[in-house]
mmCIF file of C-alpha atoms in Angstrom:
data_model
loop_
_atom_site.group_PDB
_atom_site.id
_atom_site.type_symbol
_atom_site.label_atom_id
_atom_site.label_comp_id
_atom_site.label_asym_id
_atom_site.label_seq_id
_atom_site.Cartn_x
_atom_site.Cartn_y
_atom_site.Cartn_z
ATOM 1 C CA MET A 1 0.000 0.000 0.000
ATOM 2 C CA ALA A 2 2.780 2.424 0.905
ATOM 3 C CA LEU A 3 4.500 1.728 -2.412
ATOM 4 C CA SER A 4 1.429 2.600 -4.478
ATOM 5 C CA ASP A 5 0.845 5.671 -2.307
ATOM 6 C CA SER A 6 4.351 6.978 -2.956
ATOM 7 C CA THR A 7 3.939 6.252 -6.668
ATOM 8 C CA GLU A 8 0.672 8.193 -6.754
ATOM 9 C CA LEU A 9 2.346 11.031 -4.888
ATOM 10 C CA LYS A 10 5.179 11.097 -7.424
ATOM 11 C CA ASN A 11 2.706 11.072 -10.305
ATOM 12 C CA SER A 12 0.743 13.983 -8.860
ATOM 13 C CA GLU A 13 4.006 15.834 -8.206
ATOM 14 C CA ASN A 14 5.074 15.351 -11.826
ATOM 15 C CA TRP A 15 1.604 16.410 -12.996
ATOM 16 C CA LEU A 16 1.746 19.542 -10.852
ATOM 17 C CA ARG A 17 5.255 20.322 -12.037
ATOM 18 C CA SER A 18 4.354 19.953 -15.719
ATOM 19 C CA LEU A 19 1.191 21.982 -15.197
ATOM 20 C CA SER A 20 3.109 24.846 -13.592
ATOM 21 C CA ALA A 21 5.767 24.568 -16.309
ATOM 22 C CA ILE A 22 3.094 24.978 -18.988
ATOM 23 C CA PHE A 23 1.608 27.923 -17.094
ATOM 24 C CA VAL A 24 5.006 29.604 -16.726
ATOM 25 C CA HIS A 25 5.755 28.961 -20.398
ATOM 26 C CA LYS A 26 2.497 30.596 -21.501
ATOM 27 C CA THR A 27 3.101 33.511 -19.148
ATOM 28 C CA ASP A 28 6.620 33.942 -20.559
ATOM 29 C CA ILE A 29 5.214 34.073 -24.093
ATOM 30 C CA ARG A 30 2.648 36.660 -23.005
ATOM 31 C CA VAL A 31 5.324 38.755 -21.290
ATOM 32 C CA ASN A 32 7.599 38.532 -24.335
ATOM 33 C CA ILE A 33 4.763 39.701 -26.588
ATOM 34 C CA LEU A 34 4.083 42.616 -24.240
ATOM 35 C CA ILE A 35 7.760 43.578 -24.207
ATOM 36 C CA THR A 36 8.259 43.347 -27.979
ATOM 37 C CA THR A 37 5.097 45.269 -28.930
#
């Protein structure tokens, strides 16, 4: 049980990390557009 719990935790951590990475990436693009225009 503990093994599957830690695996689920890792999966949710990776999901959160990729989600925030996508958000930061989109924000960077928006900021770059604001700066260049």
